[in-house]
Each structure stands twice: as C-alpha cells, then as structure tokens.
mmCIF file of C-alpha atoms in Angstrom:
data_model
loop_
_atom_site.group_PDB
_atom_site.id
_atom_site.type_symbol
_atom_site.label_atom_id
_atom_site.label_comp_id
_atom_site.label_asym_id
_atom_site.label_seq_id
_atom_site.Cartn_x
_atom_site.Cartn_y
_atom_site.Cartn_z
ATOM 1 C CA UNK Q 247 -36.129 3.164 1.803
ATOM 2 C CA UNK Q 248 -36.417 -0.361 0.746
ATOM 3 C CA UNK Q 249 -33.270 -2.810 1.451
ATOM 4 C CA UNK Q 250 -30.747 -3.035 -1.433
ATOM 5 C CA UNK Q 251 -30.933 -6.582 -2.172
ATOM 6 C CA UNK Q 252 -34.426 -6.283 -3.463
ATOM 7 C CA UNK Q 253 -32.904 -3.794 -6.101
ATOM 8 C CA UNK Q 254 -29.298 -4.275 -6.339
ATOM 9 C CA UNK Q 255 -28.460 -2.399 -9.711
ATOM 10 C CA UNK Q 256 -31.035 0.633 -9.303
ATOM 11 C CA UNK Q 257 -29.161 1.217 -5.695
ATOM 12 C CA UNK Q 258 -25.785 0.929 -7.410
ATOM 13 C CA UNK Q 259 -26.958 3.190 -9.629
ATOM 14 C CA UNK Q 260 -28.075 5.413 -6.540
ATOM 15 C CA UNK Q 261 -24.868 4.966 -4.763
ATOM 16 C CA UNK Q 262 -26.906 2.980 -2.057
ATOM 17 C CA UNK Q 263 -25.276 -0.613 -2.542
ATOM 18 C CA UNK Q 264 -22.426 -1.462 0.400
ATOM 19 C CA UNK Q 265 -21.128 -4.087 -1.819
ATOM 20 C CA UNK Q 266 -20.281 -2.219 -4.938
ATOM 21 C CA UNK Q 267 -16.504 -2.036 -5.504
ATOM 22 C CA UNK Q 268 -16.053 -0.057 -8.281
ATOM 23 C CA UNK Q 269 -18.295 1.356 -11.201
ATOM 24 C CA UNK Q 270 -17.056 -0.593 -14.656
ATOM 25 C CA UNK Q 271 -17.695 0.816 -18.109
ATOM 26 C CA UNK Q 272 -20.664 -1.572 -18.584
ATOM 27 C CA UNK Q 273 -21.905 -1.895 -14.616
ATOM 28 C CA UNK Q 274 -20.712 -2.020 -11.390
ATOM 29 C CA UNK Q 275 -18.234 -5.050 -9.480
ATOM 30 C CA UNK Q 276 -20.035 -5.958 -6.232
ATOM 31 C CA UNK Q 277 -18.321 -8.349 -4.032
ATOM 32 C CA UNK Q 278 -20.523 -11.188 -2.872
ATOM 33 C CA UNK Q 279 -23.307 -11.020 -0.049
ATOM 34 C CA UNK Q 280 -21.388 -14.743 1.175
ATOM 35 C CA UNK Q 281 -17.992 -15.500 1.501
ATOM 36 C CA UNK Q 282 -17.358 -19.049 1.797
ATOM 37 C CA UNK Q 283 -15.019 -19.001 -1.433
ATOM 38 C CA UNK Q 284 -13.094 -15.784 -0.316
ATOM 39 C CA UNK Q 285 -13.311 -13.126 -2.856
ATOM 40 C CA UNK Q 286 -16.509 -14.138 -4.451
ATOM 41 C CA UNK Q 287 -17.616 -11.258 -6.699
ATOM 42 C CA UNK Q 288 -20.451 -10.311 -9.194
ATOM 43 C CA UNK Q 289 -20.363 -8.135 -12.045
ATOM 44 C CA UNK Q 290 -24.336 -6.175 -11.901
ATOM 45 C CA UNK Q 291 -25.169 -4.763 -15.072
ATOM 46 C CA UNK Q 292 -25.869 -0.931 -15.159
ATOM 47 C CA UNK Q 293 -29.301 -0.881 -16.635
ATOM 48 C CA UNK Q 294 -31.779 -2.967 -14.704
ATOM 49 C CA UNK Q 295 -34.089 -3.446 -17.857
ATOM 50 C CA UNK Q 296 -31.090 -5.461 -19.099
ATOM 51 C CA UNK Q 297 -32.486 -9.398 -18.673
ATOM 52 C CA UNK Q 298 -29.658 -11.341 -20.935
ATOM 53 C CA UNK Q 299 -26.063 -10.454 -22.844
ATOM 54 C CA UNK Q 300 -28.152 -10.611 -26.134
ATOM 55 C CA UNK Q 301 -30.460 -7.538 -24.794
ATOM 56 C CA UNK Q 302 -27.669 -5.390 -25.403
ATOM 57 C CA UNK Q 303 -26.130 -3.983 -28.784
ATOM 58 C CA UNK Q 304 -22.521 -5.796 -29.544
ATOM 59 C CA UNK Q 305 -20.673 -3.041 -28.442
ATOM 60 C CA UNK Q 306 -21.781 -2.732 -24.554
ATOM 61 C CA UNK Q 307 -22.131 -6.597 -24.782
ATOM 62 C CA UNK Q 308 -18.291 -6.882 -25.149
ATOM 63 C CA UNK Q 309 -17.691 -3.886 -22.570
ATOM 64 C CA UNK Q 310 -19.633 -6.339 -20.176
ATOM 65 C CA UNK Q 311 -17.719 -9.176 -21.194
ATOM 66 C CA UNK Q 312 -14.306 -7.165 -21.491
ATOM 67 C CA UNK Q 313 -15.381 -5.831 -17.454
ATOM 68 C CA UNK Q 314 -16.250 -9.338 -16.637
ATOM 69 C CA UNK Q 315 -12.654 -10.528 -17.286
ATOM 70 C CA UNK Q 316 -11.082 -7.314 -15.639
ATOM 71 C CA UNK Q 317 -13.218 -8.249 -12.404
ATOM 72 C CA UNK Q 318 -12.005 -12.266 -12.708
ATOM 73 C CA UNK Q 319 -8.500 -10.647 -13.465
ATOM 74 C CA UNK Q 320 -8.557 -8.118 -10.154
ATOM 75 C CA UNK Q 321 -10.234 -11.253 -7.723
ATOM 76 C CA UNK Q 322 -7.408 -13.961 -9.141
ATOM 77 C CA UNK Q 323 -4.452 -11.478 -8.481
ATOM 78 C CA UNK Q 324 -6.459 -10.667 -4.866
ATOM 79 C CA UNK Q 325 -6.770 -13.985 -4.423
ATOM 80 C CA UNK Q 326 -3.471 -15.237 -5.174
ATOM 81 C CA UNK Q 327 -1.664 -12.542 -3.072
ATOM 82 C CA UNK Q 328 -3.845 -13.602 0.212
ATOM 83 C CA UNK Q 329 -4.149 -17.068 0.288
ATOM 84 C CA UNK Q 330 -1.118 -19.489 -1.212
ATOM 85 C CA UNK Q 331 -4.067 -22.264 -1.624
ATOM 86 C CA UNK Q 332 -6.049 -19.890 -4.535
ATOM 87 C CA UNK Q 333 -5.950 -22.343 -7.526
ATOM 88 C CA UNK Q 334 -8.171 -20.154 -10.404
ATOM 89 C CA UNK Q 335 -11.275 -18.369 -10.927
ATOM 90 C CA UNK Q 336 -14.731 -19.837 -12.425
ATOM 91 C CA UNK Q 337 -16.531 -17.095 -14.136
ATOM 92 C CA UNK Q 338 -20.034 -17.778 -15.268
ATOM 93 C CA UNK Q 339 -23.309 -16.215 -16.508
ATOM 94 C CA UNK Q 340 -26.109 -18.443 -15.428
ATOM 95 C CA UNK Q 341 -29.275 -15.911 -15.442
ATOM 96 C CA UNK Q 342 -31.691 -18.453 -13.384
ATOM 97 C CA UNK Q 343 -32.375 -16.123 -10.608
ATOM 98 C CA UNK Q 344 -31.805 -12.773 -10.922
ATOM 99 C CA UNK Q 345 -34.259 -11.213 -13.607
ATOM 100 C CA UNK Q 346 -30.959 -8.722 -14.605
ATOM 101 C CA UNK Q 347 -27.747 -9.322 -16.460
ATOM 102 C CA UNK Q 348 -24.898 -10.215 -13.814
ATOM 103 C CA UNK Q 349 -21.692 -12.444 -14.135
ATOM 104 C CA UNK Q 350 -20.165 -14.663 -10.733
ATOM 105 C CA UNK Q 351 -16.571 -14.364 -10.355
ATOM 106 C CA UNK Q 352 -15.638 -17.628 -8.252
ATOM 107 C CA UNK Q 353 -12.626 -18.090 -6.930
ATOM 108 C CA UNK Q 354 -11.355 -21.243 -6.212
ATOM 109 C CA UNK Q 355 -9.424 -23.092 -3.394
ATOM 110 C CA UNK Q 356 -6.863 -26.145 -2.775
ATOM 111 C CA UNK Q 357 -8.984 -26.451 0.449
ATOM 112 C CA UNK Q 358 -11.926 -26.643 -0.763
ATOM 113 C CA UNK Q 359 -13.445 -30.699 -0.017
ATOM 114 C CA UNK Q 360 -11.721 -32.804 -2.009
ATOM 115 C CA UNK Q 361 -14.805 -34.046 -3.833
ATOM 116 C CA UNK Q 362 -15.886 -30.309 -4.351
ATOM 117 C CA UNK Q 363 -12.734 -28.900 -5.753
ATOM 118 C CA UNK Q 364 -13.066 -29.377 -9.031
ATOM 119 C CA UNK Q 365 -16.904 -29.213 -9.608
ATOM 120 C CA UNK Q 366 -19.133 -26.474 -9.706
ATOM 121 C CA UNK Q 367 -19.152 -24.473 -7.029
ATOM 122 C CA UNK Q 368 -23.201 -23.859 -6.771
ATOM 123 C CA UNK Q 369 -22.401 -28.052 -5.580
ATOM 124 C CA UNK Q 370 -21.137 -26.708 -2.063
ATOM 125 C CA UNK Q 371 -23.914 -27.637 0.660
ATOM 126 C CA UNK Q 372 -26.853 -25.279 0.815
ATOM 127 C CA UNK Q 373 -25.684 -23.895 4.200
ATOM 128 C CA UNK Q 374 -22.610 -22.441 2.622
ATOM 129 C CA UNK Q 375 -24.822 -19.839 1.346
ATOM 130 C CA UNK Q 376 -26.850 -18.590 4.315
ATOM 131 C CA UNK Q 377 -24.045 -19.589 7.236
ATOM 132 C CA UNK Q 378 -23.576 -16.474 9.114
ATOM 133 C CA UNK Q 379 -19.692 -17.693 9.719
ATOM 134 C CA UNK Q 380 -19.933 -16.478 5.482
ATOM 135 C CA UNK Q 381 -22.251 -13.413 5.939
ATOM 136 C CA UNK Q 382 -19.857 -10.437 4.279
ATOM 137 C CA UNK Q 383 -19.151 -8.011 6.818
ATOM 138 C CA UNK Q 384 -16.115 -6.140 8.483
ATOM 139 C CA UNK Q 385 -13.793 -9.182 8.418
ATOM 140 C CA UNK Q 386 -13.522 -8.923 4.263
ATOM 141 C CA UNK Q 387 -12.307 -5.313 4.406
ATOM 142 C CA UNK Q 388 -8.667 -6.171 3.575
ATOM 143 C CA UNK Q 389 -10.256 -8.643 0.931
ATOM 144 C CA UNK Q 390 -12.626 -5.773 -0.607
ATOM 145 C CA UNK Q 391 -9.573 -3.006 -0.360
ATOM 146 C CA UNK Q 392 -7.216 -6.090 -2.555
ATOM 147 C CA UNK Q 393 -9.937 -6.688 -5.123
ATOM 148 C CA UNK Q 394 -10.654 -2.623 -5.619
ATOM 149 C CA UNK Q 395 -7.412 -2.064 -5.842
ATOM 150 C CA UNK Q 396 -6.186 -4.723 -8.299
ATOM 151 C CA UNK Q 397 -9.097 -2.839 -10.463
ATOM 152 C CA UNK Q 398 -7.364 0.229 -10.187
ATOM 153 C CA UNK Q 399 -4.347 -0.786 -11.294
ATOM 154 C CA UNK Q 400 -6.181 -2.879 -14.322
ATOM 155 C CA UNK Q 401 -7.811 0.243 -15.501
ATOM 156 C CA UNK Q 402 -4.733 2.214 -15.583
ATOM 157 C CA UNK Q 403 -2.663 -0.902 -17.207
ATOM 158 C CA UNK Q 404 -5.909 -0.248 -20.465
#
C-alpha cells in the first residue's frame, strides 16, 4: 500500500486517510498534516479528476463552496471554544500545488507574531510547516473530536 499523502482523496475515498474528519456532500474535511495555527483544516474534493471549482457543474460547485463554509464554520466555533486568543478564519482556494480541488481553512490567532497576524498565513517561516513540534498527531485529538463535532451539529442545524 502506498502512503496516503501521495493520494489523499482516492484514500478518503477508500477510508484509508487518518486525517479525514467527516465525509461532506461535495468531499471530505481533513484536518491539516501541521498544526502550527491550531485547527488548520482542508476541504479534499471527492473526485480526484476534479483539478479547479470550474471543472465541476454549478450545482456540486456550490455544494463545495456551501461545505467549504460549514468546515470554516465548525473550525471557528472549535477554535473559539479552545483558545480565548482565536481571532477568525482565512479560507482560501489557491490550487498551486495540489493537482485536485481542495479549500484551506486557517484559523487565526492574537498570538500569532505581531508582524504575521494580519498577513497571509503561507508568510509564517518555512519551518512552521515541517517542525515536528507541528507534526499532527495524538496531542490534536481533543482539537479533531471539537472540529467533528461542531460538523455534526452544523449538519443537523441544515
């Protein structure tokens, strides 16, 4: 078996994926390989094929938008119930990367440096993102459980 970051969506699709949250109506919410913004999360389209939001007819491009806001919904009310500094989530479809559709759901932090607060966050040093003091493991359960629960109670709130 290959490793699951070399095919993220086809082993969410295959139930293989450690980070997938929940399955959404248009893919699946995967919280963040890294952690250095707590709560960091990624909507993964469901069909791998799918390379940009205009690949898609209009009606599963606004279920990926509508699941997009749902996720940055779930992550800000995680967020905001675990740490007193959570100021707002960024949410953002770059495509640079990542040959598949996928939205970042950033959230963001009064303690973040001053001078990186309010700027992009792909601005924090390059070590944020392979630190191993960041590496998402065991220490985010209570984080995972807040943001797959705050889904939950989204979906039955629609």
């Amino acid at each position: 078996m290959t490793d699951w970051r070399s095919d993220r969506v086809g082993s969410a699709l295959r139930g293989e994926n450690p980070t997938v949250l929940r399955r959404l109506e248009s893919g699946f919410a995967v919280i963040g390989d890294v952690q250095f913004l707590p709560g960091y999360s990624v909507l993964l389209v469901d069909d791998p094929g799918v390379g940009r939001l205009s690949d898609m007819p209009r009606g599963k491009r606004l279920a990926f938008l509508s699941d997009m806001e749902r996720l940055g919904e779930a992550v800000e009310r995680a967020c905001r119930r675990l740490d007193p500094a959570f100021r707002r989530v960024n949410l953002e479809i770059l495509g640079n990367t990542d040959p598949f559709l996928h939205a970042h759901v950033w959230p963001r932090f009064e303690w973040e440096p001053a001078e990186l607060v309010g700027k992009p966050v792909w601005l924090h040093p390059p070590g944020s993102w392979s630190d191993e003091r960041f590496r998402l493991g065991p220490q985010h359960d209570a984080l995972r459980d807040a943001i797959g629960g705050e889904l939950d109670r989204l979906r039955s709130m629609s």
